[in-house]
PDB file of C-alpha atoms and ligand atoms in Angstrom:
ATOM      1  CA  UNK A   5      -2.029  -0.019 -23.189  1.00 72.00           C
ATOM      2  CA  UNK A   6      -1.799   2.450 -20.322  1.00 90.00           C
ATOM      3  CA  UNK A   7      -2.107   1.302 -16.750  1.00 97.00           C
ATOM      4  CA  UNK A   8      -5.521   1.319 -15.060  1.00 98.00           C
ATOM      5  CA  UNK A   9      -4.393   3.431 -12.105  1.00 98.00           C
ATOM      6  CA  UNK A  10      -2.884   6.076 -14.424  1.00 98.00           C
ATOM      7  CA  UNK A  11      -6.289   6.172 -16.138  1.00 98.00           C
ATOM      8  CA  UNK A  12      -7.999   6.592 -12.757  1.00 98.00           C
ATOM      9  CA  UNK A  13      -5.713   9.555 -11.954  1.00 98.00           C
ATOM     10  CA  UNK A  14      -6.651  11.175 -15.283  1.00 97.00           C
ATOM     11  CA  UNK A  15     -10.358  10.494 -14.709  1.00 97.00           C
ATOM     12  CA  UNK A  16     -10.543   8.221 -17.766  1.00 97.00           C
ATOM     13  CA  UNK A  17     -11.672   5.382 -15.493  1.00 98.00           C
ATOM     14  CA  UNK A  18     -14.148   6.299 -12.715  1.00 98.00           C
ATOM     15  CA  UNK A  19     -13.197   5.983  -9.064  1.00 98.00           C
ATOM     16  CA  UNK A  20     -14.371   7.076  -5.636  1.00 98.00           C
ATOM     17  CA  UNK A  21     -11.662   9.692  -5.098  1.00 98.00           C
ATOM     18  CA  UNK A  22     -10.894  10.667  -1.516  1.00 98.00           C
ATOM     19  CA  UNK A  23      -7.798  12.825  -1.841  1.00 98.00           C
ATOM     20  CA  UNK A  24      -5.527  14.407  -4.442  1.00 98.00           C
ATOM     21  CA  UNK A  25      -2.513  16.708  -4.366  1.00 98.00           C
ATOM     22  CA  UNK A  26       0.412  17.463  -6.680  1.00 98.00           C
ATOM     23  CA  UNK A  27       2.072  14.064  -6.163  1.00 98.00           C
ATOM     24  CA  UNK A  28      -0.527  11.728  -4.645  1.00 98.00           C
ATOM     25  CA  UNK A  29      -3.992  10.335  -5.413  1.00 98.00           C
ATOM     26  CA  UNK A  30      -6.205   8.223  -3.106  1.00 98.00           C
ATOM     27  CA  UNK A  31      -9.405   6.323  -3.876  1.00 98.00           C
ATOM     28  CA  UNK A  32     -11.572   3.553  -2.490  1.00 98.00           C
ATOM     29  CA  UNK A  33     -10.686  -0.055  -3.357  1.00 98.00           C
ATOM     30  CA  UNK A  34     -13.503  -1.451  -5.485  1.00 98.00           C
ATOM     31  CA  UNK A  35     -13.155  -4.919  -3.888  1.00 98.00           C
ATOM     32  CA  UNK A  36     -12.908  -3.859  -0.236  1.00 98.00           C
ATOM     33  CA  UNK A  37     -11.516  -6.322   2.301  1.00 97.00           C
ATOM     34  CA  UNK A  38     -13.379  -4.287   4.942  1.00 98.00           C
ATOM     35  CA  UNK A  39     -15.310  -0.995   5.049  1.00 98.00           C
ATOM     36  CA  UNK A  40     -12.980   1.936   4.407  1.00 98.00           C
ATOM     37  CA  UNK A  41     -10.407  -0.057   2.368  1.00 98.00           C
ATOM     38  CA  UNK A  42      -8.514   2.577   0.410  1.00 98.00           C
ATOM     39  CA  UNK A  43      -5.598   2.772  -2.043  1.00 98.00           C
ATOM     40  CA  UNK A  44      -2.988   5.541  -2.061  1.00 98.00           C
ATOM     41  CA  UNK A  45      -0.869   5.935  -5.202  1.00 98.00           C
ATOM     42  CA  UNK A  46       1.808   8.221  -6.674  1.00 98.00           C
ATOM     43  CA  UNK A  47       0.665  10.322  -9.631  1.00 98.00           C
ATOM     44  CA  UNK A  48       3.929   9.613 -11.447  1.00 98.00           C
ATOM     45  CA  UNK A  49       3.740   6.033 -12.670  1.00 98.00           C
ATOM     46  CA  UNK A  50       6.117   3.669 -10.889  1.00 98.00           C
ATOM     47  CA  UNK A  51       5.534  -0.051 -10.951  1.00 98.00           C
ATOM     48  CA  UNK A  52       6.808  -0.809  -7.489  1.00 98.00           C
ATOM     49  CA  UNK A  53       9.038   0.099  -4.547  1.00 98.00           C
ATOM     50  CA  UNK A  54      12.179  -0.540  -6.599  1.00 97.00           C
ATOM     51  CA  UNK A  55      11.219   1.993  -9.284  1.00 98.00           C
ATOM     52  CA  UNK A  56       9.623   4.845  -7.363  1.00 98.00           C
ATOM     53  CA  UNK A  57      11.546   8.052  -6.589  1.00 98.00           C
ATOM     54  CA  UNK A  58      12.139   8.481  -2.869  1.00 98.00           C
ATOM     55  CA  UNK A  59      10.341  11.855  -2.796  1.00 98.00           C
ATOM     56  CA  UNK A  60       7.244  10.321  -4.421  1.00 98.00           C
ATOM     57  CA  UNK A  61       7.261   7.426  -1.968  1.00 98.00           C
ATOM     58  CA  UNK A  62       7.597   9.759   1.021  1.00 98.00           C
ATOM     59  CA  UNK A  63       4.724  11.868  -0.317  1.00 98.00           C
ATOM     60  CA  UNK A  64       2.558   8.730  -0.624  1.00 98.00           C
ATOM     61  CA  UNK A  65       3.395   7.591   2.913  1.00 98.00           C
ATOM     62  CA  UNK A  66       2.654  10.999   4.363  1.00 98.00           C
ATOM     63  CA  UNK A  67      -0.820  10.905   2.813  1.00 98.00           C
ATOM     64  CA  UNK A  68      -1.263   7.296   3.993  1.00 98.00           C
ATOM     65  CA  UNK A  69      -0.738   8.484   7.549  1.00 98.00           C
ATOM     66  CA  UNK A  70      -3.209  11.366   7.237  1.00 98.00           C
ATOM     67  CA  UNK A  71      -5.875   9.202   5.606  1.00 98.00           C
ATOM     68  CA  UNK A  72      -5.398   6.459   8.216  1.00 98.00           C
ATOM     69  CA  UNK A  73      -6.177   9.003  10.941  1.00 98.00           C
ATOM     70  CA  UNK A  74      -9.259  10.195   9.025  1.00 98.00           C
ATOM     71  CA  UNK A  75     -10.494   6.619   8.531  1.00 98.00           C
ATOM     72  CA  UNK A  76     -10.010   5.992  12.238  1.00 98.00           C
ATOM     73  CA  UNK A  77     -12.081   9.079  13.088  1.00 98.00           C
ATOM     74  CA  UNK A  78     -14.897   8.022  10.763  1.00 98.00           C
ATOM     75  CA  UNK A  79     -15.046   4.254  11.267  1.00 98.00           C
ATOM     76  CA  UNK A  80     -13.376   3.693  14.654  1.00 98.00           C
ATOM     77  CA  UNK A  81     -11.773   0.353  13.719  1.00 98.00           C
ATOM     78  CA  UNK A  82      -9.938  -1.722  16.331  1.00 98.00           C
ATOM     79  CA  UNK A  83      -6.797  -1.732  14.172  1.00 97.00           C
ATOM     80  CA  UNK A  84      -5.495  -1.063  10.692  1.00 97.00           C
ATOM     81  CA  UNK A  85      -3.238  -2.852   8.207  1.00 98.00           C
ATOM     82  CA  UNK A  86      -1.034  -1.067   5.694  1.00 98.00           C
ATOM     83  CA  UNK A  87      -0.054  -3.310   2.785  1.00 98.00           C
ATOM     84  CA  UNK A  88       2.142  -2.616  -0.217  1.00 98.00           C
ATOM     85  CA  UNK A  89       2.899  -5.527  -2.532  1.00 98.00           C
ATOM     86  CA  UNK A  90       5.874  -5.638  -4.914  1.00 98.00           C
ATOM     87  CA  UNK A  91       5.950  -8.154  -7.740  1.00 97.00           C
ATOM     88  CA  UNK A  92       3.769 -11.080  -8.710  1.00 97.00           C
ATOM     89  CA  UNK A  93       5.490 -13.313  -6.163  1.00 97.00           C
ATOM     90  CA  UNK A  94       4.333 -10.920  -3.458  1.00 97.00           C
ATOM     91  CA  UNK A  95       0.766 -10.949  -4.785  1.00 96.00           C
ATOM     92  CA  UNK A  96       0.886  -7.629  -6.667  1.00 97.00           C
ATOM     93  CA  UNK A  97      -1.800  -7.554  -9.342  1.00 97.00           C
ATOM     94  CA  UNK A  98      -1.894  -3.924 -10.550  1.00 98.00           C
ATOM     95  CA  UNK A  99       1.597  -2.793 -11.683  1.00 97.00           C
ATOM     96  CA  UNK A 100       1.351   0.789 -10.357  1.00 98.00           C
ATOM     97  CA  UNK A 101       2.630   1.171  -6.791  1.00 98.00           C
ATOM     98  CA  UNK A 102      -0.184   1.397  -4.261  1.00 98.00           C
ATOM     99  CA  UNK A 103      -0.509   1.270  -0.503  1.00 98.00           C
ATOM    100  CA  UNK A 104      -3.611  -0.457   0.855  1.00 98.00           C
ATOM    101  CA  UNK A 105      -5.141   0.992   4.011  1.00 98.00           C
ATOM    102  CA  UNK A 106      -7.352  -1.714   5.517  1.00 98.00           C
ATOM    103  CA  UNK A 107      -9.337  -0.997   8.692  1.00 98.00           C
ATOM    104  CA  UNK A 108      -9.598  -4.074  10.925  1.00 98.00           C
ATOM    105  CA  UNK A 109     -12.054  -5.189  13.541  1.00 98.00           C
ATOM    106  CA  UNK A 110     -11.336  -7.837  16.151  1.00 96.00           C
ATOM    107  CA  UNK A 111     -12.596 -11.202  14.942  1.00 95.00           C
ATOM    108  CA  UNK A 112     -13.269  -9.988  11.387  1.00 97.00           C
ATOM    109  CA  UNK A 113     -11.572 -13.175  10.200  1.00 95.00           C
ATOM    110  CA  UNK A 114      -9.921 -11.555   7.174  1.00 96.00           C
ATOM    111  CA  UNK A 115      -6.739 -13.609   7.551  1.00 90.00           C
ATOM    112  CA  UNK A 116      -4.288 -10.789   6.811  1.00 92.00           C
ATOM    113  CA  UNK A 117      -0.839 -11.236   8.388  1.00 87.00           C
ATOM    114  CA  UNK A 118      -1.693 -14.498  10.080  1.00 90.00           C
ATOM    115  CA  UNK A 119       1.455 -16.444   9.323  1.00 92.00           C
ATOM    116  CA  UNK A 120       2.755 -19.053  11.724  1.00 95.00           C
ATOM    117  CA  UNK A 121       5.635 -17.941  13.969  1.00 95.00           C
ATOM    118  CA  UNK A 122       8.418 -20.514  13.679  1.00 97.00           C
ATOM    119  CA  UNK A 123      11.824 -19.731  15.261  1.00 97.00           C
ATOM    120  CA  UNK A 124      14.524 -19.378  12.586  1.00 97.00           C
ATOM    121  CA  UNK A 125      18.147 -20.489  12.479  1.00 98.00           C
ATOM    122  CA  UNK A 126      19.988 -17.777  14.439  1.00 98.00           C
ATOM    123  CA  UNK A 127      23.255 -18.069  12.451  1.00 98.00           C
ATOM    124  CA  UNK A 128      21.360 -17.691   9.194  1.00 98.00           C
ATOM    125  CA  UNK A 129      19.439 -14.665  10.520  1.00 97.00           C
ATOM    126  CA  UNK A 130      22.679 -13.071  11.725  1.00 98.00           C
ATOM    127  CA  UNK A 131      24.452 -13.744   8.408  1.00 98.00           C
ATOM    128  CA  UNK A 132      21.632 -12.139   6.433  1.00 98.00           C
ATOM    129  CA  UNK A 133      21.577  -9.093   8.718  1.00 98.00           C
ATOM    130  CA  UNK A 134      25.280  -8.544   7.983  1.00 98.00           C
ATOM    131  CA  UNK A 135      24.928  -8.995   4.222  1.00 98.00           C
ATOM    132  CA  UNK A 136      22.021  -6.548   4.057  1.00 96.00           C
ATOM    133  CA  UNK A 137      23.805  -4.020   6.266  1.00 97.00           C
ATOM    134  CA  UNK A 138      26.798  -4.145   3.908  1.00 98.00           C
ATOM    135  CA  UNK A 139      24.539  -3.485   0.915  1.00 97.00           C
ATOM    136  CA  UNK A 140      23.176  -0.198   2.322  1.00 97.00           C
TER     137      UNK A 140
HETATM  138  P1  AMP B 227      -2.665  -5.692  -5.421  1.00 92.62           P
HETATM  139  O1  AMP B 227      -2.033  -5.329  -6.737  1.00 92.62           O
HETATM  140  O2  AMP B 227      -2.781  -7.168  -5.218  1.00 92.62           O
HETATM  141  O3  AMP B 227      -2.013  -5.016  -4.248  1.00 92.62           O
HETATM  142  O4  AMP B 227      -4.168  -5.203  -5.407  1.00 92.62           O
HETATM  143  C1  AMP B 227      -4.755  -4.407  -6.399  1.00 92.62           C
HETATM  144  C2  AMP B 227      -6.000  -3.805  -5.783  1.00 92.62           C
HETATM  145  O5  AMP B 227      -6.548  -2.878  -6.699  1.00 92.62           O
HETATM  146  C3  AMP B 227      -7.092  -4.813  -5.442  1.00 92.62           C
HETATM  147  O6  AMP B 227      -7.434  -4.712  -4.066  1.00 92.62           O
HETATM  148  C4  AMP B 227      -8.245  -4.393  -6.349  1.00 92.62           C
HETATM  149  O7  AMP B 227      -9.503  -4.552  -5.724  1.00 92.62           O
HETATM  150  C5  AMP B 227      -7.943  -2.939  -6.611  1.00 92.62           C
HETATM  151  N1  AMP B 227      -8.471  -2.426  -7.863  1.00 92.62           N
HETATM  152  C6  AMP B 227      -8.249  -2.903  -9.097  1.00 92.62           C
HETATM  153  N2  AMP B 227      -8.888  -2.159 -10.034  1.00 92.62           N
HETATM  154  C7  AMP B 227      -9.522  -1.171  -9.343  1.00 92.62           C
HETATM  155  C8  AMP B 227     -10.366  -0.077  -9.727  1.00 92.62           C
HETATM  156  N3  AMP B 227     -10.668   0.151 -11.011  1.00 92.62           N
HETATM  157  N4  AMP B 227     -10.852   0.728  -8.765  1.00 92.62           N
HETATM  158  C9  AMP B 227     -10.554   0.501  -7.466  1.00 92.62           C
HETATM  159  N5  AMP B 227      -9.765  -0.497  -7.042  1.00 92.62           N
HETATM  160  C10 AMP B 227      -9.263  -1.339  -7.960  1.00 92.62           C
HETATM  161 ZN1   ZN B 228       0.248   3.747 -13.799  1.00 92.62          ZN
END
């Protein structure tokens, strides 16, 4: 069965569309974390960051920036989170790459990005930085 976001792009499943161009589609999240919560997706199906073509990803991120500015003009939030989850372990539910734009207000208590800061082992951090650099 075809993916739900591909069906939204084709209009086979209804959505509150905000923006569309040749490569990108944006619509309101139906379970909003806060007012203005929006999803920006590539029109060409790609499950996640590891599958998407670079040009499609750049097109998505460009639209994310423009829509974030528009949301800020309309709703005047105190801040904004961008979230993009890859894989079940990361909490991804819909397997079609999407960037969440979530307006935030001070004290909204939504609990996004509120992990505890614990200093890491410096040698381990350094070792990983080297390994990743070598993999570029
Ligand atoms: P995730 O895969 O965890 O990044 O999140 C998937 C997001 O898609 C959730 O925030 C859902 O509320 C949203 N979502 C799922 N189905 C629809 C739909 N038909 N229309 C709008 N948003 C949807
Ligand atoms: Zn899809």
